Tab-separated table of C-alpha atoms in Angstrom:
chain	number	residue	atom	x	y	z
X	426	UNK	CA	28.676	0.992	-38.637
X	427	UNK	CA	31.496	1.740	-36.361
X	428	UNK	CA	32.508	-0.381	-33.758
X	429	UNK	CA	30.700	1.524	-30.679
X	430	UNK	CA	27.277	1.834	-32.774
X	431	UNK	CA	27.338	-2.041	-33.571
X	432	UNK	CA	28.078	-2.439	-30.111
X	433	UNK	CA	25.054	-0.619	-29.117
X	434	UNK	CA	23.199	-2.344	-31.499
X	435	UNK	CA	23.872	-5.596	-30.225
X	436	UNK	CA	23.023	-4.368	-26.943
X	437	UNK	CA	19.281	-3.175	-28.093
X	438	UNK	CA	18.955	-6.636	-29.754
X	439	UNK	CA	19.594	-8.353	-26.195
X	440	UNK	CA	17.307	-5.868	-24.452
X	441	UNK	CA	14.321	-6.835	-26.968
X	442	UNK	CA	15.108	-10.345	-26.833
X	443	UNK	CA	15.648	-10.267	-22.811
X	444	UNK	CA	11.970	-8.066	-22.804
X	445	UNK	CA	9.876	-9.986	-24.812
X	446	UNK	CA	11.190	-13.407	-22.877
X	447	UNK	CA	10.158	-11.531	-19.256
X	448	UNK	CA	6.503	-11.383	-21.252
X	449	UNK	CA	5.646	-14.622	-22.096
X	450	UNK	CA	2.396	-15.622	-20.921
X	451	UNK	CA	3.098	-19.429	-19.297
X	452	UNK	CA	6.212	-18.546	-16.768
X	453	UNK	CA	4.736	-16.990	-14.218
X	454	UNK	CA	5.928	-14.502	-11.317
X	455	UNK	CA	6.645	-16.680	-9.052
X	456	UNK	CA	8.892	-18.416	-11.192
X	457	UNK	CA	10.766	-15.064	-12.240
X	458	UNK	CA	11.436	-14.232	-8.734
X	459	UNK	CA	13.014	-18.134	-7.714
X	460	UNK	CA	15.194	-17.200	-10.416
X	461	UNK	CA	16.438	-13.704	-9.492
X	462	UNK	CA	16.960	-15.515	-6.420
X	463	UNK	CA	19.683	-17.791	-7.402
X	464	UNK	CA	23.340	-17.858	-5.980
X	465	UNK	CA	24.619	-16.156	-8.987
X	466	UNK	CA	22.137	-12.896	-9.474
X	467	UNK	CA	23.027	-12.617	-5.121
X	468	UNK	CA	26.205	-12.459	-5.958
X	469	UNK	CA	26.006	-9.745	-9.192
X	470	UNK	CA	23.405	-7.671	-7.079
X	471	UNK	CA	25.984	-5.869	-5.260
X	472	UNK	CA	27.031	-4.340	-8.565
X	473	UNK	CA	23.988	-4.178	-9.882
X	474	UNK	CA	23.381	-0.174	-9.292
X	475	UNK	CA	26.725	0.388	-10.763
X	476	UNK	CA	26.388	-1.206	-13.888
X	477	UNK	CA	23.083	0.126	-14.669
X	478	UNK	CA	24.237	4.003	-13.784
X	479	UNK	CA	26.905	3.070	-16.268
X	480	UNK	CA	24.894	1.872	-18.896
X	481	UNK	CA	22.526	4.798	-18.717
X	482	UNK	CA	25.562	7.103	-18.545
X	483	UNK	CA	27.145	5.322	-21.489
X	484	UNK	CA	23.804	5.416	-23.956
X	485	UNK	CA	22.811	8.755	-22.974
X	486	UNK	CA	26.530	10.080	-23.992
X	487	UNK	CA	26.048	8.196	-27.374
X	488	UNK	CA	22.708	9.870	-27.864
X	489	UNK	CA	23.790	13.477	-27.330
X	490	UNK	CA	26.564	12.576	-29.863
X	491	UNK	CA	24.362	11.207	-32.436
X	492	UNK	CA	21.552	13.963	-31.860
X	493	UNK	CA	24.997	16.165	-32.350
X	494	UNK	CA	25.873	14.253	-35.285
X	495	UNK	CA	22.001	14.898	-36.820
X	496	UNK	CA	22.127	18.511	-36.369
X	497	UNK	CA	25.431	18.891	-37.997
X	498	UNK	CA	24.521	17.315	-41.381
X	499	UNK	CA	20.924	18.445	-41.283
X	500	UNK	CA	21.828	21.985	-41.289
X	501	UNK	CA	24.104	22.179	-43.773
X	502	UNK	CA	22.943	23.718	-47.035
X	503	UNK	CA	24.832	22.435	-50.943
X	504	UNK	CA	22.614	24.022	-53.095
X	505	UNK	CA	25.184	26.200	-54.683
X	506	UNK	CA	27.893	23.466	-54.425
X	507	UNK	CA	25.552	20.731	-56.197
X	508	UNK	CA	26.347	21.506	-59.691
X	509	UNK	CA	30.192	21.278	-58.905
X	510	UNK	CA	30.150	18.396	-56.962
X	511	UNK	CA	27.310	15.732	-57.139
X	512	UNK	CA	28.359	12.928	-55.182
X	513	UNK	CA	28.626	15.622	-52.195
X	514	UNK	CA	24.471	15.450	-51.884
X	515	UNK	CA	24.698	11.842	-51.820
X	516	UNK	CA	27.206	11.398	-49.390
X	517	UNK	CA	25.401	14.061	-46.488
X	518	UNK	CA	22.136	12.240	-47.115
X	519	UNK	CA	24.116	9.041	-46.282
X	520	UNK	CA	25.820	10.891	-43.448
X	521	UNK	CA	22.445	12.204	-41.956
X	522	UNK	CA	20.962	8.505	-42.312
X	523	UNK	CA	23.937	6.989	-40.562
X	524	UNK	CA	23.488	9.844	-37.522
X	525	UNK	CA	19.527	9.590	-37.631
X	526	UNK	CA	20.253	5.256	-37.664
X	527	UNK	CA	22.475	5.881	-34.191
X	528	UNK	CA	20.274	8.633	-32.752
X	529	UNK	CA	17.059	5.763	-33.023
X	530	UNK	CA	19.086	2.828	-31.750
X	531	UNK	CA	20.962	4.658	-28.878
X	532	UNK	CA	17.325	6.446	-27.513
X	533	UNK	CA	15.762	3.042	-27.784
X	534	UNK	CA	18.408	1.626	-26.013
X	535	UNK	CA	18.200	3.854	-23.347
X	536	UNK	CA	14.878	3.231	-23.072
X	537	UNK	CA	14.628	-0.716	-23.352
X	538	UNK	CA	17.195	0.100	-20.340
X	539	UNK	CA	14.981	1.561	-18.458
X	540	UNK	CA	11.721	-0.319	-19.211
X	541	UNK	CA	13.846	-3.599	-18.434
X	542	UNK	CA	14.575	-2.557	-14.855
X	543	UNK	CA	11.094	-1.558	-14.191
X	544	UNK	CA	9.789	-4.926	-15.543
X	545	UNK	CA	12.167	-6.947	-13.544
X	546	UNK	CA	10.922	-4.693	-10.537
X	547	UNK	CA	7.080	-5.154	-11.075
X	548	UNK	CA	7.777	-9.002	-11.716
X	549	UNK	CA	9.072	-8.989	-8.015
X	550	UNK	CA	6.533	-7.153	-6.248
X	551	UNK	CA	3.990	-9.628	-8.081
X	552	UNK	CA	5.326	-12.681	-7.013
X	553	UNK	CA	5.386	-10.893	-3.505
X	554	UNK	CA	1.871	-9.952	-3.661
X	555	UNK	CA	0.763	-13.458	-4.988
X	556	UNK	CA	2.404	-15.379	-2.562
X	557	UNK	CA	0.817	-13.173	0.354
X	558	UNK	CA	-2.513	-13.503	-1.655
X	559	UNK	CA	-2.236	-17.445	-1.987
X	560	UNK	CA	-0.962	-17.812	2.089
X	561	UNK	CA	-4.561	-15.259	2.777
X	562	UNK	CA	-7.110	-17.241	0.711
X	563	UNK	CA	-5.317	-20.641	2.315
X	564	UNK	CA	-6.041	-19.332	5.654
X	565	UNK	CA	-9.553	-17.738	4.961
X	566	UNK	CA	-10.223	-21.318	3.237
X	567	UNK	CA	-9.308	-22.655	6.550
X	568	UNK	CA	-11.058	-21.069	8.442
X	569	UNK	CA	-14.091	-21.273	6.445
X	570	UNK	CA	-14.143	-24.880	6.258
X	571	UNK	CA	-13.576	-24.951	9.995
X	572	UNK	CA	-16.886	-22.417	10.251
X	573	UNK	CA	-18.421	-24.555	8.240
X	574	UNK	CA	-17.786	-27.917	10.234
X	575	UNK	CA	-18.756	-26.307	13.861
X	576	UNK	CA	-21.794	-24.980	12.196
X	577	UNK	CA	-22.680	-28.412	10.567
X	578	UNK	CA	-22.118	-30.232	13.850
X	579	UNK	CA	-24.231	-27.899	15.579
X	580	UNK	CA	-27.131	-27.789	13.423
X	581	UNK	CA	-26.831	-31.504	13.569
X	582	UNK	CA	-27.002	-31.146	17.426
X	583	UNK	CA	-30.081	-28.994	17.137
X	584	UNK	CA	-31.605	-31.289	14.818
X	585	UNK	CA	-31.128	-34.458	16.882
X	586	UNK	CA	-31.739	-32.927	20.467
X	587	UNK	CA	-34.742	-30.852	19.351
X	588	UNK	CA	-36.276	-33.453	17.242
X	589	UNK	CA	-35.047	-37.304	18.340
X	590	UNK	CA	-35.126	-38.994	15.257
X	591	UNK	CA	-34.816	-42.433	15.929
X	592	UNK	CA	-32.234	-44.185	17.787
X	593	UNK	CA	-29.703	-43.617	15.663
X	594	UNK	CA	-29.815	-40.360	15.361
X	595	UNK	CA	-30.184	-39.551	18.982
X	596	UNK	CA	-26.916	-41.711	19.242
X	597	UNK	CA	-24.796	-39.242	16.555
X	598	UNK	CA	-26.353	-36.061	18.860
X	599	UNK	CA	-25.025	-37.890	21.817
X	600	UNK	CA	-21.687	-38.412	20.600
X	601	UNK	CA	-21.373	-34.841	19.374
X	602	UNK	CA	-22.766	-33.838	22.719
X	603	UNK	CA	-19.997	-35.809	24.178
X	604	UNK	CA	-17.289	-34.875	21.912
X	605	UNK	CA	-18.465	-30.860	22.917
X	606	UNK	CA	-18.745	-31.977	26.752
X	607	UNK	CA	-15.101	-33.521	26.576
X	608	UNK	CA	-13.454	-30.262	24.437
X	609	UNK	CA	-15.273	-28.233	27.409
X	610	UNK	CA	-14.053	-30.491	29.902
X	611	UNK	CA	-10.578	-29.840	28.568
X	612	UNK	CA	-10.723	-26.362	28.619
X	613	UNK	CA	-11.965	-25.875	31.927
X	614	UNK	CA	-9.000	-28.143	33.623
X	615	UNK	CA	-6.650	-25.795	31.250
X	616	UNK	CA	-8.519	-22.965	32.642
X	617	UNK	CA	-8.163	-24.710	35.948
X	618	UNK	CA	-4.738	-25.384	36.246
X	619	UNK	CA	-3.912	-21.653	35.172
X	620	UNK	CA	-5.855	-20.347	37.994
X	621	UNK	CA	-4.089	-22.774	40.171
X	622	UNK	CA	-0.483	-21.423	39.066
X	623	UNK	CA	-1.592	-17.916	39.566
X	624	UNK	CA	-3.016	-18.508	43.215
X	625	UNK	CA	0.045	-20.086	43.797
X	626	UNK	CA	2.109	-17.576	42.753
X	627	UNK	CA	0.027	-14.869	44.302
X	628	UNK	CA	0.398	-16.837	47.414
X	629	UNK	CA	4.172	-17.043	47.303
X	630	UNK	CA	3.889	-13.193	46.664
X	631	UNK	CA	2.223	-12.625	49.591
X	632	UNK	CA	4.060	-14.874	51.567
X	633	UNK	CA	7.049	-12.749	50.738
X	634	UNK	CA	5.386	-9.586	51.281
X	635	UNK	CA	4.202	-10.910	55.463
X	636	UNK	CA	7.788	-11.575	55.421
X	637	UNK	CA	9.386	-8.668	53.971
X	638	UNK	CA	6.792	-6.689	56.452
X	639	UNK	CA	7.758	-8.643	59.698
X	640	UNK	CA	11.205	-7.876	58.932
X	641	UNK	CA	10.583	-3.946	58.608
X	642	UNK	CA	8.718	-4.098	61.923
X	643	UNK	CA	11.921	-5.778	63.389
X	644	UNK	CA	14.408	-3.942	61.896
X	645	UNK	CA	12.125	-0.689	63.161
X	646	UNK	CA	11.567	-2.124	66.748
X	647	UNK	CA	15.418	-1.926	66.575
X	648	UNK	CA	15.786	1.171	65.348
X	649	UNK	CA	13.594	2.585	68.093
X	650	UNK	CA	15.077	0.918	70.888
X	651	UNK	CA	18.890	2.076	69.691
X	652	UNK	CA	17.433	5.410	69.423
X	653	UNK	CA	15.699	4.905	73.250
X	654	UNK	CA	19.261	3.547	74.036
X	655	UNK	CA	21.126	6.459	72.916
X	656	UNK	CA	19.129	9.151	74.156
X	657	UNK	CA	19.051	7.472	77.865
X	658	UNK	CA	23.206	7.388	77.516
X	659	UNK	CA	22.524	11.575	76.681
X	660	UNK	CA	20.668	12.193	79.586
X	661	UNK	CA	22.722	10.787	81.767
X	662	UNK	CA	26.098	12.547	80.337
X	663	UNK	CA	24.140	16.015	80.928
Protein backbone atom coordinates (compact mmCIF):
# COMPACT_ATOMS: atom_id res chain seq x y z
CA UNK A 1 0.00 0.00 0.00
CA UNK A 2 1.12 3.45 -0.74
CA UNK A 3 1.53 5.92 1.71
CA UNK A 4 -1.95 7.91 1.16
CA UNK A 5 -4.00 4.45 1.10
CA UNK A 6 -2.33 3.31 4.50
CA UNK A 7 -3.09 6.61 5.63
CA UNK A 8 -6.65 6.18 4.88
CA UNK A 9 -6.60 3.00 6.29
CA UNK A 10 -5.52 4.03 9.52
CA UNK A 11 -8.06 6.58 9.44
CA UNK A 12 -11.09 3.88 8.87
CA UNK A 13 -9.50 1.87 11.74
CA UNK A 14 -9.95 5.03 14.15
CA UNK A 15 -13.44 5.70 12.82
CA UNK A 16 -14.53 1.94 13.74
CA UNK A 17 -12.77 2.01 16.88
CA UNK A 18 -14.10 5.74 17.75
CA UNK A 19 -17.91 4.19 16.54
CA UNK A 20 -18.15 1.19 18.28
CA UNK A 21 -16.77 3.08 21.70
CA UNK A 22 -19.83 5.92 21.15
CA UNK A 23 -22.07 2.41 21.31
CA UNK A 24 -21.35 0.85 24.31
CA UNK A 25 -24.25 0.13 26.31
CA UNK A 26 -23.12 1.40 30.15
CA UNK A 27 -21.90 5.23 29.28
CA UNK A 28 -24.77 6.88 28.85
CA UNK A 29 -25.85 10.27 27.02
CA UNK A 30 -25.52 12.30 29.50
CA UNK A 31 -22.13 11.36 30.04
CA UNK A 32 -21.21 11.81 26.19
CA UNK A 33 -22.45 15.26 26.19
CA UNK A 34 -20.29 16.43 29.76
CA UNK A 35 -17.60 15.31 27.66
CA UNK A 36 -18.11 17.15 24.35
CA UNK A 37 -18.41 19.83 26.75
CA UNK A 38 -14.96 20.05 27.99
CA UNK A 39 -12.49 23.08 27.60
CA UNK A 40 -10.67 21.34 24.91
CA UNK A 41 -13.61 20.10 22.29
CA UNK A 42 -14.86 24.31 22.99
CA UNK A 43 -11.88 25.19 21.89
CA UNK A 44 -11.53 22.65 18.53
CA UNK A 45 -15.32 23.43 17.75
CA UNK A 46 -14.54 26.50 15.96
CA UNK A 47 -12.73 24.37 13.41
CA UNK A 48 -14.76 21.74 13.60
CA UNK A 49 -16.84 22.45 10.15
CA UNK A 50 -13.59 22.91 8.46
CA UNK A 51 -11.98 19.86 9.20
CA UNK A 52 -14.85 17.71 8.50
CA UNK A 53 -15.54 19.53 4.84
CA UNK A 54 -11.92 18.60 4.44
CA UNK A 55 -12.06 15.20 5.32
CA UNK A 56 -15.09 14.54 3.17
CA UNK A 57 -13.38 16.48 0.37
CA UNK A 58 -10.18 14.51 0.88
CA UNK A 59 -11.94 10.75 0.90
CA UNK A 60 -14.30 11.51 -1.73
CA UNK A 61 -11.18 12.65 -4.10
CA UNK A 62 -9.49 9.27 -3.13
CA UNK A 63 -12.62 7.40 -4.06
CA UNK A 64 -13.14 8.84 -7.54
CA UNK A 65 -9.41 7.93 -8.01
CA UNK A 66 -9.68 4.45 -6.91
CA UNK A 67 -13.20 3.90 -8.70
CA UNK A 68 -10.82 5.46 -11.68
CA UNK A 69 -8.18 3.13 -10.87
CA UNK A 70 -10.97 -0.03 -11.00
CA UNK A 71 -12.25 0.87 -14.29
CA UNK A 72 -8.90 1.16 -15.84
CA UNK A 73 -7.66 -2.40 -15.06
CA UNK A 74 -11.09 -3.96 -15.27
CA UNK A 75 -11.50 -3.08 -18.79
CA UNK A 76 -8.57 -4.06 -20.15
CA UNK A 77 -8.63 -7.25 -22.20
CA UNK A 78 -4.92 -9.83 -22.48
CA UNK A 79 -6.37 -12.58 -24.03
CA UNK A 80 -4.24 -12.40 -27.08
CA UNK A 81 -1.18 -11.17 -25.08
CA UNK A 82 -1.47 -14.19 -22.45
CA UNK A 83 0.47 -16.71 -24.29
CA UNK A 84 3.42 -14.15 -24.75
CA UNK A 85 3.49 -12.86 -21.53
CA UNK A 86 2.06 -14.75 -18.43
CA UNK A 87 3.01 -12.90 -15.52
CA UNK A 88 1.05 -9.86 -17.31
CA UNK A 89 -2.51 -11.68 -16.11
CA UNK A 90 -1.16 -11.96 -12.77
CA UNK A 91 0.03 -8.68 -12.28
CA UNK A 92 -3.63 -6.75 -13.58
CA UNK A 93 -5.49 -9.14 -11.29
CA UNK A 94 -3.14 -7.83 -8.53
CA UNK A 95 -3.56 -4.32 -9.90
CA UNK A 96 -7.47 -4.55 -9.95
CA UNK A 97 -7.33 -6.05 -6.25
CA UNK A 98 -5.11 -3.26 -5.04
CA UNK A 99 -7.75 -0.52 -6.80
CA UNK A 100 -10.93 -2.61 -5.68
CA UNK A 101 -8.88 -2.81 -1.80
CA UNK A 102 -8.74 1.35 -1.97
CA UNK A 103 -12.12 1.84 -3.65
CA UNK A 104 -13.75 -0.35 -0.30
CA UNK A 105 -11.64 1.39 2.32
CA UNK A 106 -11.92 5.01 0.95
CA UNK A 107 -16.15 4.60 0.47
CA UNK A 108 -16.22 3.17 3.94
CA UNK A 109 -14.31 5.83 5.13
CA UNK A 110 -16.38 8.30 3.81
CA UNK A 111 -19.08 6.81 5.23
CA UNK A 112 -17.86 5.95 8.90
CA UNK A 113 -17.30 9.92 8.36
CA UNK A 114 -20.45 10.62 8.00
CA UNK A 115 -22.24 8.12 10.31
CA UNK A 116 -19.71 9.43 13.10
CA UNK A 117 -21.01 13.00 12.91
CA UNK A 118 -24.54 11.97 12.95
CA UNK A 119 -23.93 9.74 16.04
CA UNK A 120 -22.15 12.39 17.92
CA UNK A 121 -25.24 14.63 16.90
CA UNK A 122 -28.07 12.21 18.07
CA UNK A 123 -25.94 11.53 21.34
CA UNK A 124 -26.48 15.35 22.02
CA UNK A 125 -29.98 15.84 21.36
CA UNK A 126 -30.49 12.69 23.77
CA UNK A 127 -28.83 13.90 26.60
CA UNK A 128 -30.90 17.16 25.85
CA UNK A 129 -34.09 15.40 25.74
CA UNK A 130 -33.28 13.28 28.92
CA UNK A 131 -32.33 15.94 30.99
CA UNK A 132 -35.66 17.93 30.07
CA UNK A 133 -37.46 14.51 30.60
CA UNK A 134 -35.79 13.87 34.14
CA UNK A 135 -36.38 17.96 35.28
CA UNK A 136 -40.53 17.09 33.90
CA UNK A 137 -41.11 13.80 35.79
CA UNK A 138 -39.19 15.65 38.99
CA UNK A 139 -41.68 18.32 38.82
CA UNK A 140 -44.85 16.18 37.95
CA UNK A 141 -43.48 13.92 40.99
CA UNK A 142 -43.71 17.06 42.92
CA UNK A 143 -46.53 18.01 42.34
CA UNK A 144 -48.13 14.76 42.69
CA UNK A 145 -46.90 14.13 46.03
CA UNK A 146 -48.03 17.61 46.97
CA UNK A 147 -51.75 16.51 45.42
CA UNK A 148 -51.45 13.75 47.24
CA UNK A 149 -50.68 15.36 50.77
CA UNK A 150 -53.61 18.20 50.46
CA UNK A 151 -55.86 15.42 49.47
CA UNK A 152 -54.76 13.16 52.45
CA UNK A 153 -55.12 16.03 54.90
CA UNK A 154 -58.42 16.76 53.66
CA UNK A 155 -59.94 13.48 53.65
CA UNK A 156 -58.53 13.30 57.10
CA UNK A 157 -60.47 16.57 57.83
CA UNK A 158 -63.64 15.06 56.44
CA UNK A 159 -63.14 12.03 58.32
CA UNK A 160 -62.60 13.65 61.73
CA UNK A 161 -65.18 16.61 61.40
CA UNK A 162 -67.89 14.42 59.84
CA UNK A 163 -67.40 11.53 62.07
CA UNK A 164 -65.58 12.60 65.68
CA UNK A 165 -63.74 9.70 66.46
CA UNK A 166 -62.64 10.01 69.79
CA UNK A 167 -60.71 12.67 71.33
CA UNK A 168 -57.86 12.17 69.65
CA UNK A 169 -58.89 12.26 66.55
CA UNK A 170 -61.05 15.29 66.84
CA UNK A 171 -57.71 16.87 68.18
CA UNK A 172 -55.58 15.91 64.67
CA UNK A 173 -58.93 17.52 62.67
CA UNK A 174 -58.51 20.49 64.86
CA UNK A 175 -55.01 21.04 64.26
CA UNK A 176 -55.39 20.58 60.52
CA UNK A 177 -58.35 22.89 60.79
CA UNK A 178 -56.01 25.27 62.39
CA UNK A 179 -53.07 24.78 60.29
CA UNK A 180 -55.81 25.56 57.07
CA UNK A 181 -57.35 28.58 59.21
CA UNK A 182 -53.71 30.04 59.77
CA UNK A 183 -52.48 29.43 55.77
CA UNK A 184 -55.96 31.33 55.08
CA UNK A 185 -55.28 33.80 57.58
CA UNK A 186 -52.01 34.46 55.82
CA UNK A 187 -53.30 34.86 52.61
CA UNK A 188 -55.94 37.15 53.33
CA UNK A 189 -53.45 39.79 55.22
CA UNK A 190 -51.22 39.21 51.85
CA UNK A 191 -54.32 39.83 50.00
CA UNK A 192 -54.89 42.63 52.44
CA UNK A 193 -51.93 44.50 52.36
CA UNK A 194 -52.00 44.45 48.40
CA UNK A 195 -55.29 46.08 48.37
CA UNK A 196 -53.96 48.52 50.82
CA UNK A 197 -50.90 49.53 48.44
CA UNK A 198 -53.21 49.84 45.54
CA UNK A 199 -55.79 52.20 47.40
CA UNK A 200 -52.96 54.02 48.33
CA UNK A 201 -51.61 54.46 45.23
CA UNK A 202 -54.92 55.09 43.58
CA UNK A 203 -55.32 57.71 46.17
CA UNK A 204 -52.04 59.46 45.47
CA UNK A 205 -53.27 59.25 41.76
CA UNK A 206 -56.13 61.01 42.39
CA UNK A 207 -54.71 63.34 44.61
CA UNK A 208 -52.54 64.37 41.71
CA UNK A 209 -55.22 64.41 39.28
CA UNK A 210 -57.59 67.25 41.91
CA UNK A 211 -54.35 68.91 41.69
CA UNK A 212 -53.34 68.82 38.22
CA UNK A 213 -57.25 69.91 37.62
CA UNK A 214 -57.21 72.93 40.10
CA UNK A 215 -54.24 74.08 38.39
CA UNK A 216 -55.92 73.98 34.76
CA UNK A 217 -58.87 75.88 36.22
CA UNK A 218 -56.28 78.53 37.45
CA UNK A 219 -54.15 78.70 34.76
CA UNK A 220 -57.68 79.06 32.58
CA UNK A 221 -59.24 81.69 35.01
CA UNK A 222 -56.01 83.47 33.90
CA UNK A 223 -56.18 82.99 30.59
CA UNK A 224 -59.68 84.43 30.50
CA UNK A 225 -59.11 87.37 32.47
CA UNK A 226 -55.78 88.37 30.19
CA UNK A 227 -57.98 87.83 27.33
CA UNK A 228 -60.93 90.20 29.22
CA UNK A 229 -57.85 92.47 29.89
CA UNK A 230 -56.76 92.80 26.43
CA UNK A 231 -59.86 93.20 24.70
CA UNK A 232 -60.98 96.14 27.29
CA UNK A 233 -57.32 97.90 26.32
CA UNK A 234 -58.91 97.36 22.33
CA UNK A 235 -61.94 99.01 22.96
CA UNK A 236 -60.70 101.73 24.38
CA UNK A 237 -57.83 102.39 21.58
CA UNK A 238 -60.87 102.36 18.94
Amino acid sequence: MTLQWTVVALFLYVEMGILVILCLPFISARRWQSIFQLRIWSCMSRFWNKVFLTMIIILIVLFLDAVREVRKYSAKDLSSDAKLQPNMFDHLHMKLFRAQRNLYISGFAVFLWLVMKRVVTLINQLASASGSTAALQLQADNANQAAKKYTEDNELLKKTLMEGKGDKATAEGMELLRKEVEKTKEELKTSEDAVKKSQSEADVMKKQADGLAREYDRLLREHQELQNLEDGEDKKDD
